[in-house]
XYZ file of C-alpha atoms in Angstrom:
381
model
C 125.552 44.115 120.272
C 123.584 44.539 117.131
C 120.327 46.499 117.598
C 117.038 45.078 115.960
C 114.670 47.613 114.404
C 111.754 47.237 112.482
C 110.319 50.177 110.147
C 107.073 50.118 109.020
C 105.793 52.084 105.732
C 102.233 51.750 104.045
C 101.447 54.477 101.724
C 103.488 56.950 99.449
C 104.310 59.539 101.661
C 105.711 57.190 103.993
C 108.736 56.444 101.208
C 109.675 59.453 101.063
C 110.267 59.611 104.770
C 111.758 56.073 105.317
C 114.355 56.123 102.416
C 116.891 58.535 104.393
C 116.581 56.600 107.541
C 116.852 53.373 106.040
C 120.298 54.851 104.491
C 121.377 55.894 107.749
C 120.690 53.045 109.587
C 122.861 51.041 106.971
C 125.547 53.622 107.328
C 125.646 53.746 110.663
C 126.353 50.184 111.520
C 125.370 48.279 114.361
C 121.922 47.736 113.569
C 119.754 44.739 111.742
C 116.973 46.366 110.087
C 113.653 44.767 108.937
C 111.434 47.126 106.216
C 107.918 46.092 106.560
C 105.529 47.218 103.950
C 101.798 47.154 105.012
C 100.622 47.178 101.175
C 98.199 49.998 102.082
C 98.762 51.978 98.972
C 98.961 48.646 96.718
C 99.559 50.016 93.052
C 102.851 47.461 92.538
C 103.640 49.977 89.073
C 103.795 53.262 91.347
C 105.323 51.229 94.571
C 107.965 49.668 92.576
C 108.772 53.400 90.936
C 108.937 55.262 94.374
C 111.309 52.502 95.822
C 113.485 52.217 92.952
C 113.542 56.285 92.595
C 114.138 56.620 96.193
C 116.694 53.635 96.151
C 114.951 51.924 98.964
C 115.812 48.484 99.529
C 112.946 45.958 98.655
C 110.608 45.316 101.779
C 111.641 41.974 103.644
C 108.035 41.782 104.194
C 104.761 43.104 102.364
C 101.658 41.945 104.258
C 99.415 43.270 101.343
C 96.463 44.689 103.052
C 95.092 46.582 100.220
C 91.894 48.790 100.599
C 89.053 49.219 102.690
C 87.737 51.575 105.310
C 89.746 53.286 107.661
C 88.859 50.937 110.357
C 88.899 47.660 108.161
C 92.317 48.956 106.872
C 94.062 49.578 110.121
C 92.456 46.456 112.058
C 93.887 44.317 109.007
C 97.380 45.827 109.269
C 97.090 45.402 112.928
C 96.857 41.706 112.546
C 99.339 41.417 110.262
C 101.915 43.073 112.100
C 101.089 41.294 115.290
C 102.053 38.222 113.547
C 105.286 39.654 112.251
C 106.296 41.177 115.496
C 105.641 37.868 117.324
C 107.574 35.503 114.909
C 110.560 38.293 115.008
C 110.404 40.643 118.073
C 112.490 43.698 117.043
C 114.050 45.992 119.832
C 112.539 49.058 118.439
C 109.794 49.879 115.681
C 109.976 53.297 113.819
C 106.707 54.814 112.453
C 106.831 57.683 109.983
C 104.190 59.992 109.137
C 100.457 59.966 110.306
C 98.494 57.360 107.533
C 96.394 54.235 109.094
C 99.694 51.946 108.828
C 101.263 54.269 110.958
C 98.378 54.221 113.727
C 98.572 50.503 113.307
C 101.774 49.847 113.752
C 102.003 52.425 116.981
C 98.855 50.032 118.659
C 100.418 46.842 117.910
C 103.877 47.829 119.336
C 102.170 49.380 122.503
C 100.296 46.297 122.946
C 103.612 44.031 122.857
C 105.376 46.555 124.483
C 107.412 47.097 122.018
C 109.613 50.505 122.254
C 108.202 53.174 119.657
C 109.841 55.882 117.679
C 107.497 58.177 115.892
C 109.209 60.517 113.060
C 107.288 63.782 112.405
C 105.672 63.792 116.097
C 103.772 66.810 117.414
C 102.126 67.951 114.206
C 98.850 69.025 114.850
C 96.015 70.533 112.530
C 93.453 70.832 115.413
C 90.610 69.178 113.262
C 89.612 66.350 114.263
C 87.510 65.640 111.233
C 90.741 64.603 109.567
C 91.889 60.839 109.980
C 95.352 61.841 110.123
C 94.771 64.091 113.172
C 93.412 60.908 115.055
C 96.157 58.819 113.691
C 98.858 61.599 114.830
C 97.511 62.082 118.273
C 96.798 58.338 119.384
C 100.565 57.418 118.040
C 102.163 60.510 119.740
C 100.191 59.001 123.264
C 102.180 55.500 122.913
C 105.455 56.404 121.400
C 108.910 55.667 123.546
C 110.948 58.275 121.238
C 109.090 61.476 119.755
C 110.900 62.910 116.468
C 109.720 66.499 115.566
C 110.462 68.454 112.507
C 110.226 71.704 114.560
C 110.058 73.646 117.832
C 106.077 74.217 117.843
C 106.015 70.404 117.940
C 107.737 70.153 121.120
C 105.449 72.706 122.918
C 102.335 70.907 121.461
C 103.806 67.677 122.896
C 104.842 68.779 126.223
C 101.418 70.728 126.502
C 99.694 67.360 125.904
C 101.566 65.705 128.895
C 104.561 64.122 127.199
C 107.771 64.002 128.990
C 110.302 66.615 127.744
C 112.996 63.909 127.676
C 111.074 61.498 125.194
C 110.916 64.502 122.770
C 113.712 65.268 120.109
C 113.996 68.092 117.754
C 115.702 66.460 114.789
C 114.542 68.195 111.756
C 112.807 66.942 108.443
C 113.409 63.549 106.646
C 111.217 64.843 103.968
C 113.872 67.424 103.154
C 116.663 64.618 103.254
C 115.436 63.046 100.505
C 114.296 66.066 98.768
C 117.937 67.672 99.122
C 119.423 64.134 98.065
C 117.440 63.799 95.104
C 117.456 67.332 93.186
C 120.434 66.227 91.194
C 118.018 63.358 89.554
C 114.853 65.044 89.280
C 113.382 64.763 85.753
C 113.082 68.203 84.239
C 109.579 69.630 83.792
C 109.832 69.961 80.168
C 110.396 66.273 79.934
C 107.780 65.498 82.334
C 105.278 67.901 80.448
C 106.206 66.602 77.097
C 105.622 62.871 78.083
C 101.907 63.767 79.243
C 101.050 66.481 76.340
C 99.489 64.422 73.530
C 99.792 67.465 71.033
C 102.481 69.449 72.181
C 99.955 72.649 72.758
C 100.339 72.929 76.346
C 104.430 72.772 76.396
C 104.058 75.715 74.017
C 101.490 77.594 76.790
C 104.033 76.637 79.428
C 107.278 78.147 77.909
C 106.903 81.293 80.057
C 106.204 79.443 83.034
C 103.239 77.186 84.636
C 101.946 75.926 88.054
C 102.050 72.898 89.733
C 98.331 71.583 91.165
C 97.481 68.454 93.388
C 94.484 68.286 95.487
C 93.283 64.920 97.209
C 91.618 65.834 100.857
C 88.014 64.301 101.002
C 87.219 68.327 102.241
C 87.922 69.059 98.868
C 87.038 66.533 96.550
C 84.371 64.672 98.115
C 81.945 67.269 98.337
C 80.662 68.050 94.495
C 79.757 71.902 95.241
C 83.118 72.337 96.656
C 85.061 70.683 93.828
C 83.374 72.195 91.106
C 84.041 75.501 92.993
C 87.737 74.705 93.051
C 87.650 73.489 89.015
C 86.259 76.918 88.248
C 89.055 78.938 90.112
C 91.614 76.862 88.582
C 90.447 77.514 85.179
C 90.370 81.304 86.145
C 93.921 80.797 87.159
C 95.057 79.090 84.166
C 94.219 81.880 81.649
C 97.394 83.811 83.184
C 99.351 80.755 84.540
C 99.089 77.239 82.698
C 98.602 74.600 85.060
C 99.878 71.011 85.672
C 97.307 69.113 87.592
C 98.816 65.919 88.914
C 95.690 63.507 89.712
C 95.491 61.559 92.734
C 93.226 58.218 91.933
C 90.646 59.563 94.469
C 90.592 62.959 92.760
C 90.273 61.069 89.535
C 87.480 58.803 91.017
C 85.339 61.950 92.101
C 85.962 63.600 88.326
C 84.407 60.337 86.758
C 81.571 60.430 89.558
C 80.430 63.949 89.087
C 80.983 63.873 85.382
C 83.271 66.692 85.808
C 86.095 66.452 82.991
C 84.198 69.090 80.752
C 84.859 71.634 83.073
C 88.573 71.683 81.784
C 87.561 72.715 78.122
C 89.161 75.434 76.975
C 91.343 76.033 80.315
C 94.928 75.742 79.836
C 95.084 72.881 82.423
C 97.366 69.837 81.934
C 95.979 66.600 83.610
C 98.529 63.887 84.339
C 98.295 60.701 86.191
C 99.988 60.361 89.510
C 103.925 61.525 88.924
C 107.062 59.442 90.082
C 109.349 61.155 93.094
C 111.524 62.457 90.681
C 108.974 63.660 88.080
C 106.984 65.716 90.927
C 110.121 67.313 92.331
C 111.295 68.188 89.003
C 107.550 69.713 88.120
C 107.567 71.421 91.716
C 111.047 73.133 91.096
C 110.461 74.845 88.038
C 107.088 75.869 88.979
C 106.325 79.688 89.380
C 103.184 78.519 91.769
C 102.090 75.543 94.011
C 98.336 74.971 94.536
C 97.858 71.798 97.089
C 96.049 70.320 100.087
C 99.046 67.903 100.619
C 101.311 68.143 103.555
C 104.421 66.950 102.049
C 103.749 69.686 99.310
C 103.774 72.479 101.674
C 107.163 71.279 103.145
C 109.028 70.801 99.884
C 107.810 74.092 98.205
C 109.428 75.579 101.540
C 112.563 74.037 100.926
C 112.407 74.861 97.010
C 111.360 78.350 97.961
C 108.444 78.144 95.697
C 105.282 79.912 96.353
C 102.669 77.403 97.768
C 99.163 78.212 98.203
C 97.231 75.701 100.555
C 93.720 74.504 99.947
C 92.766 74.061 103.548
C 91.382 75.822 106.580
C 93.913 74.721 108.799
C 97.811 73.066 108.361
C 99.472 70.516 110.735
C 102.658 72.058 109.445
C 102.564 76.015 110.596
C 106.495 76.485 110.042
C 105.847 76.515 106.318
C 103.752 79.600 106.961
C 105.532 81.352 109.778
C 109.034 80.847 107.807
C 108.408 78.910 104.387
C 106.631 79.942 101.456
C 103.184 78.713 102.448
C 100.048 80.647 102.275
C 96.658 79.114 104.035
C 93.830 80.230 101.704
C 91.128 78.162 102.959
C 88.459 76.385 101.298
C 87.110 79.437 99.203
C 87.453 79.471 95.437
C 87.741 83.477 95.282
C 90.189 83.497 97.896
C 92.179 81.011 95.808
C 91.795 83.223 92.760
C 92.802 86.175 94.684
C 95.841 84.720 96.382
C 97.242 83.305 92.977
C 96.924 86.739 91.276
C 98.521 88.188 94.410
C 101.592 85.666 93.796
C 101.530 86.441 89.585
C 101.871 90.252 90.149
C 104.994 89.271 92.174
C 103.678 89.662 95.725
C 104.467 86.305 96.837
C 105.900 85.469 100.214
C 109.978 85.767 100.890
C 110.205 82.514 103.159
C 113.192 80.819 104.401
C 114.589 77.339 104.911
C 113.363 76.337 108.700
C 116.346 75.067 111.197
C 117.412 71.814 110.618
C 115.733 71.087 107.239
C 119.549 70.697 106.162
C 119.809 66.681 104.659
C 120.754 64.954 107.943
C 117.710 64.578 110.230
C 118.085 60.774 109.079
C 121.509 60.924 110.844
C 120.200 62.606 114.410
C 117.421 59.825 114.375
C 119.511 57.210 114.102
C 121.859 58.544 116.873
C 118.952 59.205 119.118
C 117.616 55.635 118.389
C 121.186 54.064 119.037
C 121.461 55.958 122.368
C 117.781 55.173 123.518
C 118.748 51.517 122.877
C 121.691 51.294 124.393
C 120.774 52.797 127.606
C 117.425 50.583 127.986
C 120.167 47.627 127.403
C 122.279 49.046 130.349
C 119.054 49.592 132.573
C 118.143 45.719 131.736
C 121.512 44.574 132.719
C 121.660 46.556 135.834
C-alpha cells in the first residue's frame, strides 16, 4: 500500500533541504508525495531559479501566504495548511529547518493528529530572542520522528524529555544537496563578472576573495552594529577583496540608514541575492566566508573553507567542534582579528562530520517507511 506524505516548504533555506528528500521518496517507490509551498518567501523569480537549479518538482500546492509579522505569517500558513490537510489528509507530514512555515505546519499536524517528521531536529542556539529558536523548540515538542544532523542533537532532545526511540541520526540533507550540485556550480569568476560592471573587482580578486552574507536582525537591524560591521568589512577588504551577497533585509537597512557611501574606496563587490549554483560556486572558490547564516556554516565545513560566524551563539556547534567554523561574536574588532589570523595562514583544519556523506535523504525515507508500516500494522492489530 502506498504511503501518502506531504512535504512542506516555505523559504529558500527549506528548498535546499527538501530537494534530496523529494528525490529519495521518488526513487524508493511506495510513496505518493505532495509538495506544499506556503509562499513565505514569495519572490517568484528567485523561487523559480531555486526550484529549477535544485531540480525540485513544481509545488502541488502554493498557499501564497506572503509577508507579515511572525505571528501573522504563522497564523496565515496554519489556516491554509489546515484546509489542505483536511481536503487531502496525508499519512505523515515532513517539515525541515526552523522557519515560520515549519512551526505552522507542525502545529497544524499536531492539532489534526497527523504524524510529523522534523528534519534537522534538536539544534539549539539557546537564544530565545531568535524566532528560529522558538520555532525549533515547539516543532520538536510535537514531532513524532526527530531526524538529526549530529549526535549532540540527540543528547539535547533526550535531555528535553523526547523519547529516545523517536530520535534518529540521519546526517545532513543540506550536504546531500551540496555534494549533488557541485559539478553544476557556476564558477566564481563567471558570477563575479556578471555583477562587476567595469571589471575592476575581478582584477583585484584574481589572487583570491572572501564571501560575505549578513541578514540576522541582531546584525542588520541595529544601526550602530551594522555600521561597525561595515567598517570591519572595509578593513578586511584592504587585504582580501569581498563578494557581499545582499539579503533583501540587509539592502533595506542600507537604504533606511543611508549606508551605501560606507563602501566608497572599499574592495567590496555588492551583489543581489545569488542563485544556489552561483552561491556554492563562489563559496567553494573563496578563501574565507563571513556570515551569520546557519546554512553557510554547514556548507563551508563540507567544502573545507574557513568560516567566521558573526554571532554570539550558533545552533550548529559541530561546525565549530569538527568543522572550519569560528564563532567570533558580534564585535567588529573580533571579526577583524579573526580574519587577519585566517589570512596569515592560521585557519582551522576541520573535517567533514559523520554521515555528512550525501545519503541523509535516503536514510530519512527508510525511517519514514518503517514508521508508517509499523503504524499500519498497529492499527490493523
